[in-house]
């Protein structure tokens, strides 16, 4: 079990449910646009939103965002330690900051003091481009990532600071998985999982699913970020589906559907698409199966709360808790399933 | 190391590269449509294509497909053992068939004889809906799936048949992963990995990536099928990207790109999309990084063959093997990168 760390109104680690993170990509100085994106992310099911803060103007703009959302807000600081101090003071819930990048430890001390007085935790986030130089001289790959993160964390420990979350992202899935495994074995800091620079749409979703998913399967990971080029809302959707695939998403609707083959006699894909869309975000623990034919259909239906199993002549069998309820025209399938889902507790 | 099994012109197991499978969803009796889909799948990088064969008419239609494609062809037989015999005899490269479902073992013997005389291997494919009834009485979940597969395989062994590939698909990712782990420990038959009924588009891609990807990460799995509701070409694309993410896809182009944040000053997503599209299928081992800004950009560029790193005023830095080559207008970025990729060996 990892150390339990409070971030805004939620916890990371210590048995808390795995939280979902994303990051704004609007100009931080435009607080109206940024707040709009933060609220959209909140609505999509994001728990923690990170905002890059590079200068005073951007920090000032964030004052218009803090307090207006239920998500926890994290300031991403790259170079200027004064921004870390300022963001802790103005009400950010967490700071992402690598103390080893700052050079002068008196500055680190100032950041730690600001985080302590505001009870703000720090995420140390190492990736291939931000390895500790001493470590890079003798280690490489996963080992170098993990050791770099621990060295950054040790600098914070020197000043009595332990509210630390660690990440060791890599764009290589094998390296990333191995680095988190090393870290998991060597410390009790909660781990923020992610594949960095994972790419656009389908490639990025696949890399993140393998990396984050295989670690979560082993019980490693306390909070996750899916990094995708493009609209951050897709990051949240993908993260929620990763958690859902591993039954870590709390109460939610799971839709299973067969790939269809020559045995399928109806146009199944639009039905599944519409159900996915209309049931997204519904907080009920329901399994819905949409199946093409009677070969695998009844078997899958037996295991689902609601199932549709294609027959001939535009008809399909509707199953409730594994038993045939009635035969319905395929054209009514979506509304029939939604009505059943509505009624179920 | 698993037993090495010949399927058409390729091998499954025994150290052979992991092959990619899909399945047609056209009416099998329409051989023109089905052949067209088989050829599209071949072009997309599919190694093995499965076709459901339920009756004589469908088997006859397949004679117009066999011999016209380089992919290995598998006949999917559900109920009628005579179709298994016929498909082995007419030139299918593999039969998917569960001997335990047939009842009468003299029929199994006939299928085995047909497969032996044609040197055709068999895949035994168990899923939640096709558990062995005796096993289902005392075991459940992953254990029941694995034991069912082994019981089917044992029936074939009784008749001296060992050219068997096993699969134990489940729509639950945890169950699927565990079932394959059990099977991997208990036999030397090569394993065909898949999450069954995994769903539409993004949900299905995510479930398959976690399930197949986490097993491949452990060295488990010899051939893979991503099951997605809809166009099977998307299954092949996803399977190839899973292999690519784990460096199991032979020579191919890997594109990494950052998720962009407020530090990114150019419209990066269309550039990545266009590169993905134009470089799909190129058989060169190249890593291309497309990055938003100078914070993580140069670090990632150091590790890439070609990199683009966004600057200000519509300009970006183009890196070759980690060194800045030149500054280019963002509008020329795609053509500049494609020209470099073309030249590289």
XYZ file of C-alpha atoms in Angstrom:
690
model
C 0.000 0.000 0.000
C 1.295 3.413 -0.928
C 1.355 6.557 1.176
C -2.010 8.372 1.075
C -1.762 11.894 -0.253
C -4.476 14.532 -0.205
C -4.944 16.538 -3.400
C -7.812 19.002 -3.182
C -10.834 16.984 -2.161
C -9.464 13.588 -3.165
C -6.698 11.208 -2.251
C -3.963 9.574 -4.290
C -2.622 6.297 -2.919
C -3.366 4.537 0.359
C -6.160 2.490 -1.168
C -8.017 5.427 -2.721
C -9.666 4.696 -6.070
C -7.444 5.337 -9.094
C -8.005 8.927 -10.232
C -7.964 10.279 -13.770
C -5.863 13.248 -14.828
C -5.575 15.409 -17.903
C -3.982 18.721 -18.867
C -5.294 21.861 -20.511
C -3.859 22.869 -23.874
C -5.408 26.338 -24.069
C -3.171 29.394 -23.522
C -2.977 29.630 -19.713
C -3.077 33.417 -19.888
C -6.564 33.154 -21.425
C -8.368 32.201 -18.229
C -11.795 32.164 -19.868
C -10.809 29.532 -22.425
C -8.834 27.567 -19.879
C -11.677 27.536 -17.331
C -14.042 26.384 -20.058
C -11.741 23.460 -20.848
C -11.298 22.613 -17.161
C -15.095 22.458 -16.751
C -15.462 20.290 -19.856
C -12.841 17.921 -18.463
C -14.671 17.853 -15.123
C -17.902 16.968 -16.883
C -16.189 14.156 -18.820
C -15.100 12.521 -15.570
C -11.648 13.994 -15.013
C -10.544 14.173 -11.366
C -7.360 16.221 -11.619
C -6.456 18.848 -14.232
C -2.958 20.157 -14.788
C -2.233 23.624 -16.135
C 1.202 24.770 -17.334
C 2.264 27.949 -15.537
C 5.373 29.616 -16.929
C 5.207 33.233 -15.732
C 3.446 35.752 -13.515
C 0.818 36.635 -16.109
C -0.225 32.983 -16.363
C -0.234 32.545 -12.587
C -2.444 35.621 -12.238
C -4.844 34.252 -14.879
C -5.198 31.055 -12.843
C -6.732 33.031 -9.993
C -9.837 33.253 -12.214
C -9.980 29.448 -12.397
C -9.174 28.330 -8.850
C -12.343 27.827 -6.804
C -14.593 27.552 -9.855
C -14.249 23.812 -10.425
C -14.568 20.620 -8.384
C -11.521 19.013 -9.993
C -8.180 19.267 -8.243
C -5.874 21.719 -10.025
C -2.180 21.112 -10.552
C 0.333 23.746 -11.621
C 2.953 22.416 -14.013
C 6.202 24.249 -13.373
C 9.203 23.651 -15.592
C 11.927 26.188 -14.964
C 10.967 28.952 -12.563
C 10.812 27.893 -8.886
C 9.127 31.202 -8.004
C 6.110 30.054 -10.012
C 5.959 26.934 -7.842
C 5.920 29.073 -4.698
C 3.322 31.404 -6.140
C 1.034 28.610 -7.368
C 1.129 26.885 -3.961
C 0.214 30.208 -2.366
C -2.662 31.127 -4.689
C -4.571 27.909 -4.127
C -3.405 25.236 -6.553
C -4.003 21.765 -5.093
C -0.738 20.254 -6.286
C 2.508 21.334 -7.898
C 4.346 19.364 -10.560
C 7.968 20.304 -10.152
C 11.315 18.506 -10.302
C 13.530 19.818 -7.497
C 16.674 18.418 -9.107
C 16.164 20.733 -12.101
C 16.387 23.874 -9.967
C 20.055 23.713 -9.103
C 20.209 25.810 -5.971
C 18.743 23.941 -3.000
C 17.833 27.151 -1.154
C 15.222 27.609 -3.866
C 13.931 24.090 -3.338
C 13.637 24.942 0.365
C 11.418 27.896 -0.510
C 9.156 25.729 -2.672
C 8.914 23.115 0.083
C 8.050 25.809 2.642
C 5.279 27.122 0.357
C 3.886 23.626 -0.197
C 4.004 22.855 3.517
C 2.213 26.010 4.592
C -0.495 25.411 1.993
C -0.603 21.600 2.465
C 0.074 21.175 -1.209
C 1.708 17.952 -2.449
C 4.336 17.787 -5.187
C 4.545 15.484 -8.155
C 8.029 14.715 -9.308
C 7.735 13.750 -12.960
C 10.741 12.314 -14.716
C 10.859 11.349 -18.352
C 13.520 10.506 -20.915
C 14.310 14.192 -21.386
C 14.635 15.039 -17.688
C 16.938 12.376 -16.285
C 19.199 13.271 -13.405
C 22.610 13.944 -14.959
C 24.565 11.943 -12.403
C 22.303 8.942 -12.860
C 22.424 9.200 -16.635
C 26.198 8.773 -16.417
C 25.963 5.202 -15.120
C 22.402 3.952 -15.687
C 20.049 3.934 -18.636
C 16.483 3.080 -19.581
C 14.076 2.104 -16.848
C 16.707 2.048 -14.127
C 17.813 5.615 -14.936
C 14.210 6.863 -14.895
C 13.439 5.227 -11.548
C 16.663 6.352 -9.895
C 16.193 9.911 -11.157
C 12.732 10.076 -9.619
C 14.019 8.769 -6.296
C 16.857 11.307 -6.272
C 14.390 14.163 -6.834
C 12.202 12.777 -4.046
C 15.234 12.499 -1.738
C 15.920 16.222 -2.162
C 12.405 16.897 -0.878
C 12.904 14.418 1.987
C 15.975 16.376 3.066
C 13.581 19.221 3.876
C 11.108 16.956 5.651
C 8.711 16.794 2.727
C 7.017 13.466 1.969
C 3.758 14.472 0.249
C 5.216 13.359 -3.033
C 3.744 11.561 -6.020
C 6.158 10.087 -8.567
C 5.986 9.484 -12.285
C 8.531 7.954 -14.683
C 7.039 8.298 -18.136
C 8.665 7.064 -21.301
C 7.455 6.949 -24.874
C 8.638 3.329 -24.946
C 6.030 1.081 -23.335
C 8.447 -1.620 -22.160
C 10.752 0.955 -20.538
C 7.828 2.691 -18.885
C 6.385 -0.512 -17.423
C 9.770 -1.611 -16.112
C 10.531 1.806 -14.601
C 7.263 1.823 -12.639
C 7.874 -1.741 -11.461
C 11.281 -0.716 -10.107
C 9.784 2.330 -8.417
C 6.917 0.321 -6.956
C 9.408 -2.053 -5.345
C 11.664 0.678 -3.969
C 9.394 3.293 -2.383
C 5.995 3.904 -0.879
C 5.214 7.082 -2.809
C 2.014 6.812 -4.841
C 2.598 6.473 -8.564
C 1.163 8.605 -11.362
C 1.108 6.387 -14.467
C 1.530 7.536 -18.018
C 3.177 6.834 -21.343
C 4.675 10.090 -22.501
C 4.547 11.369 -26.079
C 2.267 8.455 -26.767
C 0.960 9.889 -30.006
C -2.243 10.628 -31.745
C -5.596 8.878 -31.436
C -5.418 5.148 -31.971
C -1.649 4.711 -31.573
C -1.627 6.763 -28.393
C -4.647 4.978 -26.961
C -2.999 1.623 -27.649
C 0.352 2.541 -26.090
C -1.320 4.025 -23.016
C -3.679 1.064 -22.654
C -0.839 -1.450 -22.701
C 1.444 0.540 -20.416
C -1.082 1.807 -17.886
C -3.301 -1.273 -18.158
C -0.624 -3.870 -17.569
C 0.630 -2.008 -14.497
C -2.875 -1.592 -13.053
C -3.426 -5.334 -13.649
C -0.510 -5.925 -11.270
C -1.909 -3.519 -8.716
C 0.645 -0.813 -9.546
C -0.538 2.776 -10.011
C -2.618 5.278 -8.063
C -3.534 7.925 -10.623
C -3.370 7.882 -14.420
C -2.899 10.230 -17.332
C -3.465 9.122 -20.894
C -1.453 11.493 -23.113
C -2.926 12.022 -26.550
C -2.163 14.650 -29.139
C -5.358 16.657 -29.573
C -8.481 17.284 -27.518
C -7.827 16.392 -23.837
C -11.444 15.168 -23.480
C -10.383 12.074 -25.402
C -7.689 11.472 -22.786
C -10.331 11.316 -20.077
C -12.572 9.020 -22.090
C -9.672 6.650 -22.772
C -8.514 6.696 -19.135
C -12.040 5.913 -17.913
C -12.302 3.028 -20.380
C -8.950 1.620 -19.225
C -10.189 1.703 -15.624
C -13.528 0.272 -16.711
C -11.857 -2.640 -18.550
C -10.188 -3.556 -15.262
C -13.254 -2.993 -13.076
C -11.572 -0.017 -11.426
C -14.049 2.597 -12.614
C -16.649 2.234 -9.856
C -20.222 1.805 -11.028
C -20.396 2.152 -14.776
C -21.958 0.564 -17.810
C -19.871 -1.991 -19.666
C -20.911 -2.762 -23.219
C -19.591 -5.909 -24.858
C -20.247 -6.629 -28.504
C -19.022 -9.294 -30.863
C -16.889 -8.421 -33.889
C -19.642 -9.801 -36.171
C -18.937 -12.368 -38.867
C -20.850 -13.821 -41.790
C -23.343 -15.268 -39.291
C -24.572 -11.793 -38.308
C -27.790 -10.828 -40.089
C -28.291 -7.261 -38.917
C -26.441 -3.949 -38.881
C -25.069 -4.156 -35.371
C -22.430 -1.437 -35.267
C -24.794 1.604 -35.213
C -26.685 0.009 -32.314
C -23.526 -0.417 -30.262
C -22.357 3.086 -31.151
C -25.639 4.632 -30.055
C -25.686 2.680 -26.793
C -22.070 3.688 -26.056
C -23.001 7.329 -26.600
C -26.261 7.368 -24.661
C -24.983 5.353 -21.704
C -21.597 7.096 -21.293
C -21.264 8.380 -17.759
C -24.294 6.501 -16.358
C -23.367 5.525 -12.804
C -24.834 2.040 -12.706
C -22.972 -1.248 -12.619
C -24.487 -2.845 -15.732
C -23.152 -5.230 -18.322
C -24.852 -5.024 -21.713
C -24.037 -7.507 -24.484
C -24.843 -6.880 -28.146
C -24.295 -10.042 -30.152
C -24.624 -10.901 -33.812
C -25.983 -14.423 -33.795
C -26.985 -17.481 -31.806
C -23.522 -19.104 -31.795
C -21.851 -17.019 -29.100
C -24.853 -14.831 -28.287
C -26.685 -16.872 -25.644
C -23.440 -17.704 -23.799
C -22.546 -14.054 -23.524
C -26.156 -13.114 -22.697
C -26.087 -15.508 -19.720
C -23.378 -13.361 -18.182
C -24.897 -9.941 -18.944
C -27.615 -7.887 -17.265
C -29.162 -7.031 -20.614
C -28.363 -8.696 -23.931
C -29.429 -8.442 -27.533
C -28.898 -11.429 -29.745
C -29.486 -11.096 -33.506
C -31.876 -13.439 -35.285
C -33.312 -13.352 -38.807
C -35.737 -11.079 -40.668
C -34.942 -7.916 -38.730
C -35.723 -9.436 -35.332
C -33.524 -9.908 -32.293
C -33.956 -11.593 -28.917
C -33.776 -9.369 -25.856
C -32.381 -11.053 -22.718
C -32.741 -9.868 -19.142
C -30.353 -11.432 -16.608
C -29.676 -14.333 -18.956
C -33.295 -15.189 -19.780
C -35.104 -14.341 -23.013
C -37.504 -11.486 -22.249
C -38.989 -11.001 -25.713
C -38.304 -10.720 -29.403
C -38.010 -7.157 -30.695
C -37.580 -5.567 -34.116
C -33.932 -4.518 -34.517
C -35.132 -0.953 -35.117
C -36.474 -0.822 -31.547
C -33.439 -2.461 -29.957
C -31.759 0.706 -28.677
C -34.891 2.173 -27.079
C -35.792 -1.193 -25.520
C -32.318 -1.583 -24.015
C -32.242 2.020 -22.751
C -35.648 1.526 -21.105
C -34.409 -1.613 -19.333
C -31.179 0.084 -18.252
C -33.198 3.006 -16.891
C -35.313 0.706 -14.723
C -32.478 -1.405 -13.331
C -30.995 -0.425 -9.998
C 9.163 -21.980 -26.221
C 5.957 -23.281 -27.721
C 5.519 -26.009 -30.300
C 6.039 -24.657 -33.839
C 3.005 -25.079 -36.074
C 2.852 -24.507 -39.812
C -0.186 -22.606 -41.094
C -0.075 -22.004 -44.823
C 3.246 -20.297 -45.498
C 3.873 -19.120 -41.968
C 4.505 -20.527 -38.525
C 2.772 -20.007 -35.209
C 4.903 -20.622 -32.105
C 8.435 -21.952 -31.834
C 9.970 -18.489 -31.948
C 8.150 -17.341 -35.083
C 7.173 -13.672 -35.135
C 3.746 -12.935 -33.674
C 1.200 -13.079 -36.501
C -1.932 -10.973 -36.923
C -5.365 -12.475 -37.544
C -8.779 -11.151 -38.467
C -12.077 -12.558 -39.693
C -14.331 -11.727 -42.611
C -17.823 -10.425 -41.887
C -19.193 -10.657 -45.428
C -21.674 -13.459 -46.291
C -19.393 -16.453 -46.918
C -21.643 -17.627 -49.746
C -20.803 -14.391 -51.596
C -17.283 -15.365 -52.606
C -16.682 -12.180 -54.581
C -17.343 -9.918 -51.585
C -15.475 -12.232 -49.244
C -12.401 -12.472 -51.492
C -12.390 -8.687 -51.793
C -12.351 -8.371 -48.001
C -9.635 -11.030 -47.660
C -7.447 -9.100 -50.119
C -8.069 -5.824 -48.289
C -7.055 -7.509 -45.042
C -3.925 -8.886 -46.698
C -3.008 -5.410 -47.920
C -3.516 -3.958 -44.433
C -0.949 -6.377 -43.013
C -3.100 -9.300 -41.896
C -1.330 -12.679 -41.859
C -4.232 -15.049 -41.211
C -7.897 -14.585 -42.146
C -10.721 -16.660 -40.692
C -13.958 -17.326 -42.559
C -17.065 -18.829 -40.946
C -18.243 -21.906 -42.857
C -21.637 -23.269 -41.812
C -22.854 -25.360 -44.753
C -21.991 -26.887 -48.120
C -22.920 -23.792 -50.103
C -20.473 -21.701 -48.057
C -17.732 -24.324 -48.340
C -18.203 -24.398 -52.123
C -17.989 -20.611 -52.293
C -14.633 -20.760 -50.490
C -13.143 -22.683 -53.404
C -13.223 -19.345 -55.257
C -11.096 -17.756 -52.532
C -8.513 -20.434 -51.747
C -5.333 -19.933 -53.778
C -6.101 -16.307 -54.594
C -4.474 -14.731 -51.529
C -1.145 -14.890 -49.717
C -2.752 -14.868 -46.269
C -3.362 -18.172 -44.513
C -7.072 -19.049 -44.515
C -8.859 -20.558 -41.533
C -12.301 -22.159 -41.634
C -14.377 -21.407 -38.558
C -16.595 -24.414 -37.862
C -19.172 -24.268 -35.102
C -21.559 -27.227 -35.245
C -21.098 -29.434 -38.300
C -17.999 -31.663 -38.177
C -18.502 -32.568 -41.867
C -17.683 -28.954 -42.707
C -14.382 -29.334 -40.822
C -13.537 -32.401 -42.918
C -14.559 -30.680 -46.119
C -12.655 -27.459 -45.399
C -9.467 -29.401 -44.601
C -9.884 -31.256 -47.883
C -10.547 -28.246 -50.111
C -7.382 -26.398 -49.086
C -8.004 -24.309 -45.995
C -4.756 -23.781 -44.063
C -6.251 -24.220 -40.603
C -9.514 -25.273 -39.008
C -11.009 -23.662 -35.932
C -13.043 -26.354 -34.280
C -13.740 -27.515 -30.709
C -13.744 -31.339 -30.655
C -15.525 -31.431 -27.293
C -18.575 -29.774 -28.872
C -19.126 -32.603 -31.360
C -20.256 -35.283 -28.947
C -19.458 -38.438 -30.877
C -15.717 -39.103 -30.916
C -15.868 -41.105 -34.148
C -16.672 -37.785 -35.811
C -13.674 -36.172 -34.157
C -11.591 -39.025 -35.533
C -12.776 -38.189 -39.053
C -11.848 -34.532 -38.618
C -8.416 -35.463 -37.278
C -7.864 -37.825 -40.230
C -8.769 -35.055 -42.690
C -6.462 -32.579 -40.946
C -3.627 -35.105 -40.859
C -3.859 -36.020 -44.531
C -3.897 -32.326 -45.487
C -1.333 -31.232 -42.851
C -3.840 -28.756 -41.518
C -3.590 -27.616 -37.876
C -6.568 -27.038 -35.613
C -7.299 -24.145 -33.322
C -9.318 -25.013 -30.272
C -11.041 -21.809 -29.215
C -12.829 -21.726 -25.894
C -14.730 -18.747 -24.547
C -17.229 -18.078 -21.782
C -20.037 -19.512 -23.904
C -18.238 -22.725 -24.870
C -16.903 -24.113 -21.600
C -16.624 -27.860 -21.203
C -19.710 -28.868 -19.202
C -17.833 -31.168 -16.851
C -15.304 -28.465 -16.069
C -18.004 -25.828 -15.622
C -19.459 -27.981 -12.838
C -16.458 -27.528 -10.558
C -14.363 -24.642 -11.907
C -15.130 -21.107 -12.992
C -13.528 -18.088 -14.590
C -9.987 -18.366 -15.885
C -9.445 -21.856 -14.499
C -12.562 -23.180 -16.275
C -11.481 -21.602 -19.571
C -7.969 -23.039 -19.376
C -9.105 -26.507 -18.338
C -11.750 -26.596 -21.070
C -9.141 -25.803 -23.711
C -6.834 -28.510 -22.398
C -9.663 -31.077 -22.393
C -10.466 -30.271 -26.032
C -6.763 -30.581 -26.888
C -6.590 -33.908 -25.029
C -9.333 -35.334 -27.253
C -7.154 -34.522 -30.266
C -4.099 -36.011 -28.548
C -6.021 -39.245 -28.134
C -5.960 -39.528 -31.924
C -2.302 -38.612 -32.159
C -2.953 -35.020 -33.193
C -0.695 -32.307 -31.748
C -0.820 -29.539 -34.369
C -3.051 -27.546 -32.096
C -3.256 -23.843 -31.289
C -5.259 -22.813 -28.226
C -7.278 -19.762 -27.331
C -9.213 -18.898 -24.167
C -10.949 -15.635 -24.871
C -13.136 -13.798 -22.413
C -14.830 -10.428 -22.590
C -13.378 -9.744 -19.136
C -9.760 -8.627 -19.452
C -8.612 -9.894 -16.053
C -10.147 -13.332 -16.667
C -8.616 -13.513 -20.136
C -5.120 -12.608 -18.954
C -5.280 -15.102 -16.100
C -6.611 -17.899 -18.342
C -3.728 -17.490 -20.806
C -1.209 -17.395 -17.966
C -2.571 -20.720 -16.674
C -2.465 -22.216 -20.152
C 1.045 -20.926 -20.797
C 2.245 -22.684 -17.658
C 0.487 -25.972 -18.388
C 1.134 -26.791 -22.040
C 3.422 -26.164 -24.984
C 0.699 -25.436 -27.540
C 1.085 -22.018 -29.135
C -1.447 -19.477 -27.928
C -3.818 -17.371 -30.022
C -4.547 -14.255 -27.952
C -7.766 -12.289 -27.972
C -10.362 -10.536 -25.875
C -13.731 -11.728 -27.100
C -16.762 -9.512 -27.580
C -14.442 -6.625 -26.829
C -16.750 -4.010 -28.256
C -16.789 -1.131 -30.632
C -13.961 1.174 -31.635
C -12.250 2.801 -28.718
C -13.553 0.503 -25.948
C -12.628 -2.600 -27.915
C -9.202 -1.261 -28.825
C -8.536 -0.482 -25.173
C -9.654 -3.887 -23.872
C -7.656 -5.734 -26.531
C -4.578 -3.577 -25.978
C -4.548 -4.245 -22.244
C -5.281 -7.960 -22.534
C -3.111 -8.838 -25.522
C -0.444 -6.244 -24.686
C 0.109 -7.276 -21.093
C 0.467 -10.933 -22.104
C 2.896 -10.125 -24.938
C 4.902 -8.019 -22.471
C 5.400 -11.219 -20.458
C 6.379 -13.178 -23.554
C 3.037 -15.000 -23.726
C 1.246 -15.268 -27.076
C 2.122 -16.434 -30.593
C -0.648 -14.981 -32.753
C -3.202 -12.264 -32.015
C -6.696 -11.239 -32.989
C -8.139 -7.885 -32.016
C -11.944 -8.265 -32.066
C -13.801 -5.078 -32.910
C -17.389 -4.574 -33.930
C -17.293 -3.175 -37.449
C -14.767 -3.104 -40.282
C -12.130 -5.853 -39.765
C -9.446 -3.607 -41.301
C -9.482 -1.686 -38.042
C -8.689 -4.931 -36.232
C -5.519 -5.353 -38.284
C -4.458 -1.751 -37.781
C -4.947 -2.064 -34.008
C -3.139 -5.425 -33.836
C -0.169 -4.008 -35.768
C -0.016 -1.003 -33.466
C -0.068 -3.260 -30.390
C 2.865 -5.230 -31.814
C 4.590 -1.997 -32.804
C 4.221 -0.558 -29.286
C 6.115 -3.600 -27.996
C 8.734 -3.659 -30.776
C 7.290 -6.918 -32.093
C 6.212 -5.552 -35.467
C 9.488 -5.963 -37.345
C 10.681 -2.879 -39.202
C 8.084 -0.146 -38.998
C 7.773 3.551 -38.392
C 7.002 4.642 -34.859
C 5.606 8.136 -34.436
C 5.667 9.700 -31.002
C 3.997 13.022 -30.333
C 3.378 15.011 -27.198
C -0.163 15.698 -25.978
C 0.435 19.460 -26.414
C -0.221 21.957 -23.651
C -0.403 25.715 -23.402
C 3.286 25.812 -24.353
C 2.558 24.568 -27.870
C 2.372 27.364 -30.436
C 1.343 25.504 -33.584
C -1.415 23.220 -34.789
C 0.369 19.935 -34.282
C -2.407 17.347 -34.569
C -2.970 17.574 -38.363
C 0.782 17.135 -38.892
C 0.862 13.945 -36.799
C -2.306 12.647 -38.463
C -0.882 13.181 -41.933
C 2.421 11.511 -41.037
C 0.574 8.524 -39.509
C -1.416 8.148 -42.690
C 1.415 8.582 -45.184
C 3.901 6.404 -43.310
C 1.525 3.543 -42.408
C 2.968 0.282 -43.673
C 6.436 1.674 -44.519
C 8.889 -1.125 -43.721
C 11.670 0.920 -42.150
C 12.688 0.999 -38.525
C 12.313 4.724 -37.877
C 11.313 6.723 -34.840
C 9.790 10.099 -35.600
C 8.988 12.560 -32.814
C 6.610 15.478 -33.241
C 6.811 17.780 -30.247
C 5.044 20.974 -29.246
C 7.725 23.010 -27.551
C 11.282 23.250 -26.267
C 10.539 21.828 -22.789
C 10.309 18.126 -23.650
C 11.061 18.459 -27.349
C 14.867 18.333 -27.469
C 14.967 15.388 -25.012
C 12.640 13.357 -27.171
C 14.431 14.503 -30.347
C 17.705 13.125 -28.999
C 16.185 9.677 -29.029
C 14.459 9.885 -32.443
C 15.709 9.471 -35.994
C 13.746 12.502 -37.139
C 12.123 15.077 -34.885
C 10.119 18.235 -35.216
C 10.112 20.644 -32.327
C 7.723 23.605 -32.370
C 9.030 27.124 -31.971
C 7.362 30.507 -32.411
C 6.009 32.455 -35.406
C 5.082 29.459 -37.518
C 8.587 27.954 -37.429
C 9.797 24.623 -36.115
C 13.200 22.998 -35.666
C 13.859 19.852 -37.665
C 16.230 17.347 -35.994
C 18.085 14.500 -37.652
C 19.501 11.840 -35.305
C 19.273 14.217 -32.359
C 20.976 17.217 -34.003
C 19.240 20.336 -35.321
C 19.275 20.136 -39.126
C 17.406 23.325 -39.922
C 14.476 25.544 -39.122
C 11.433 25.033 -41.342
C 8.065 26.735 -41.710
C 5.437 24.546 -39.990
C 3.567 24.383 -43.312
C 6.511 22.479 -44.854
C 7.029 20.168 -41.899
C 5.247 17.103 -43.309
C 6.970 17.198 -46.696
C 10.381 17.796 -45.069
C 9.908 14.840 -42.712
C 8.657 12.568 -45.498
C 11.672 13.482 -47.642
C 14.041 12.616 -44.781
C 12.201 9.344 -44.068
C 12.430 8.447 -47.745
C 16.208 8.913 -47.781
C 16.945 7.016 -44.585
C 17.860 3.377 -44.815
